Amino acid sequence: MTERHSHPTRRTALTLLGTAAAGAALAPYTTAAARPRPGGRLDGGLRVYLGAYTGTDTAHGIGVASGDAATGALTLETVVPTADPSFLALSPTGRVLYAVNETVEGRVSAFALAADGTVTEELGGAAAGGDHPCHLAVHPGGRHLFTANYTSGTVAVLPLDRDGVPGDPVQVLGYTGSGPDPERQEGPHAHMVLPDPTGDRLLTADLGTDTVHVHRFDPRTGELADGSRAPMPPGSGPRHLALSPSGRTVHVLGELDSTITSCAYDAGRAVLTPAATVPFLPEGADPAGTTAAEVLVSADGRFVYASNRGHDLVAVLAVDAADETVLRPVSHHPSGGSSPRHLAFDPTQTLLFAANQTTGTVAAFRRDPDSGGLTPAGEPLAFSQVVCVLPVAAGTP
């Protein structure tokens, strides 16, 4: 528990659950390292960055691994010490790696990358705009970075200079309200920031108030403005969002009830409209005492993937061809460890990686593009308290 709060922090709650369950100027988003190439080849292999909780281990931090694009096998090459880098993001150029430092006095750290994706130096850092930042995203234009600060319930905008170094926040927005879960929803808890492809809108998930916000963003001033609020099912605890390739649908993961609420998205009006909510656990599985963590949508828009901690699985849901707000669970797969907190595709989307926090392992799976199903690929990579996995094409920035 933190000194300022009598209820368990997010990290404490998840640790207990898991134990019980077992310089160039920045350019637009165009680099091959960051851009998905579904069905393509990665002749240079993979570079995979790993985020983790570090606690008192000052030698722990961001893992830098190489990966075999054919087998998914990962080899840890080095660890870059930094405190609690629980979520990672790449700059549009692919030459700067960003990490939240999920501490009470939250920060964002930036690291320079060589052409082969290795970390060369720490460029600097800045305040995150709140306590325990748990998510960050870079604006497509490369001049701003957004943070979601869980404990404070705030969203912040940080400027990035021409080398990609963050400055202290130019704006911090605080949410208000609560939800029906007295332990997890006693107040606002911002959990994700997602710029849409235009860069003119920022979607944010507030787990504490069962709300997804759509803000208008002015890249000239670097400021967010009010847009709209979309209420999610009470007690669902919206954690993460996935935007469909069409740009017309946003899938909202409910952490507290393991559901996905699919919403129609009108970017022009900055409006999100909930359409349908689907439980994604196997039939008869009880969501009580378990939590959902990540949601992804495939680049062809045909499948949605979601993870659950407690049942320790990855669910595959098929997207209706006529109405992409309609989802149907089609398969469930063991996550290859305990407490799968984060999922990520490789750039070709032939592989999916799961970061299993409690077992401290990253598991790789081959993905069938026709059925959406997953098959284990090789031995998991050990990395203590891993909570984020960021695969990119090696040697292409």
PDB file of C-alpha atoms in Angstrom, residues 135 137 146 155 175 192-197 200-206 212-216 224 241-243 249-252 263 265 267 271-272:
ATOM      1  CA  HIS A 135       0.625   3.316 -19.800  1.00  0.00           C
ATOM      2  CA  ALA A 137       1.708   6.347 -26.087  1.00  0.00           C
ATOM      3  CA  PHE A 146       0.684  10.835 -23.420  1.00  0.00           C
ATOM      4  CA  VAL A 155      -3.842  11.847 -18.104  1.00  0.00           C
ATOM      5  CA  TYR A 175     -10.915  12.699 -13.850  1.00  0.00           C
ATOM      6  CA  MET A 192      -4.635   3.562 -21.071  1.00  0.00           C
ATOM      7  CA  VAL A 193      -4.024   6.356 -23.574  1.00  0.00           C
ATOM      8  CA  LEU A 194      -4.656   5.651 -27.265  1.00  0.00           C
ATOM      9  CA  PRO A 195      -4.181   8.267 -30.015  1.00  0.00           C
ATOM     10  CA  ASP A 196      -6.292   7.459 -33.051  1.00  0.00           C
ATOM     11  CA  PRO A 197      -4.507   7.286 -36.433  1.00  0.00           C
ATOM     12  CA  ASP A 200      -6.551  14.546 -33.642  1.00  0.00           C
ATOM     13  CA  ARG A 201      -8.213  12.396 -30.970  1.00  0.00           C
ATOM     14  CA  LEU A 202      -7.011  10.693 -27.791  1.00  0.00           C
ATOM     15  CA  LEU A 203      -9.036   7.867 -26.274  1.00  0.00           C
ATOM     16  CA  THR A 204      -8.491   7.079 -22.590  1.00  0.00           C
ATOM     17  CA  ALA A 205      -9.740   4.247 -20.385  1.00  0.00           C
ATOM     18  CA  ASP A 206     -10.691   5.059 -16.775  1.00  0.00           C
ATOM     19  CA  VAL A 212     -13.892   5.793 -21.853  1.00  0.00           C
ATOM     20  CA  HIS A 213     -13.106   9.411 -22.754  1.00  0.00           C
ATOM     21  CA  VAL A 214     -12.558  10.760 -26.254  1.00  0.00           C
ATOM     22  CA  HIS A 215     -10.541  13.984 -26.186  1.00  0.00           C
ATOM     23  CA  ARG A 216      -9.783  16.321 -29.040  1.00  0.00           C
ATOM     24  CA  LEU A 224      -6.330  18.164 -24.983  1.00  0.00           C
ATOM     25  CA  LEU A 241      -8.665  -0.442 -25.812  1.00  0.00           C
ATOM     26  CA  ALA A 242      -8.100  -1.831 -29.309  1.00  0.00           C
ATOM     27  CA  LEU A 243      -9.069   0.135 -32.415  1.00  0.00           C
ATOM     28  CA  THR A 249     -14.854   0.245 -33.876  1.00  0.00           C
ATOM     29  CA  VAL A 250     -13.142   0.312 -30.491  1.00  0.00           C
ATOM     30  CA  HIS A 251     -13.023  -2.868 -28.397  1.00  0.00           C
ATOM     31  CA  VAL A 252     -12.903  -2.077 -24.660  1.00  0.00           C
ATOM     32  CA  CYS A 263     -18.226   0.415 -29.508  1.00  0.00           C
ATOM     33  CA  TYR A 265     -16.387   5.097 -33.101  1.00  0.00           C
ATOM     34  CA  ALA A 267     -13.758  10.141 -35.061  1.00  0.00           C
ATOM     35  CA  VAL A 271     -18.007  10.061 -30.015  1.00  0.00           C
ATOM     36  CA  LEU A 272     -17.847   6.454 -28.833  1.00  0.00           C
TER      37      LEU A 272
END
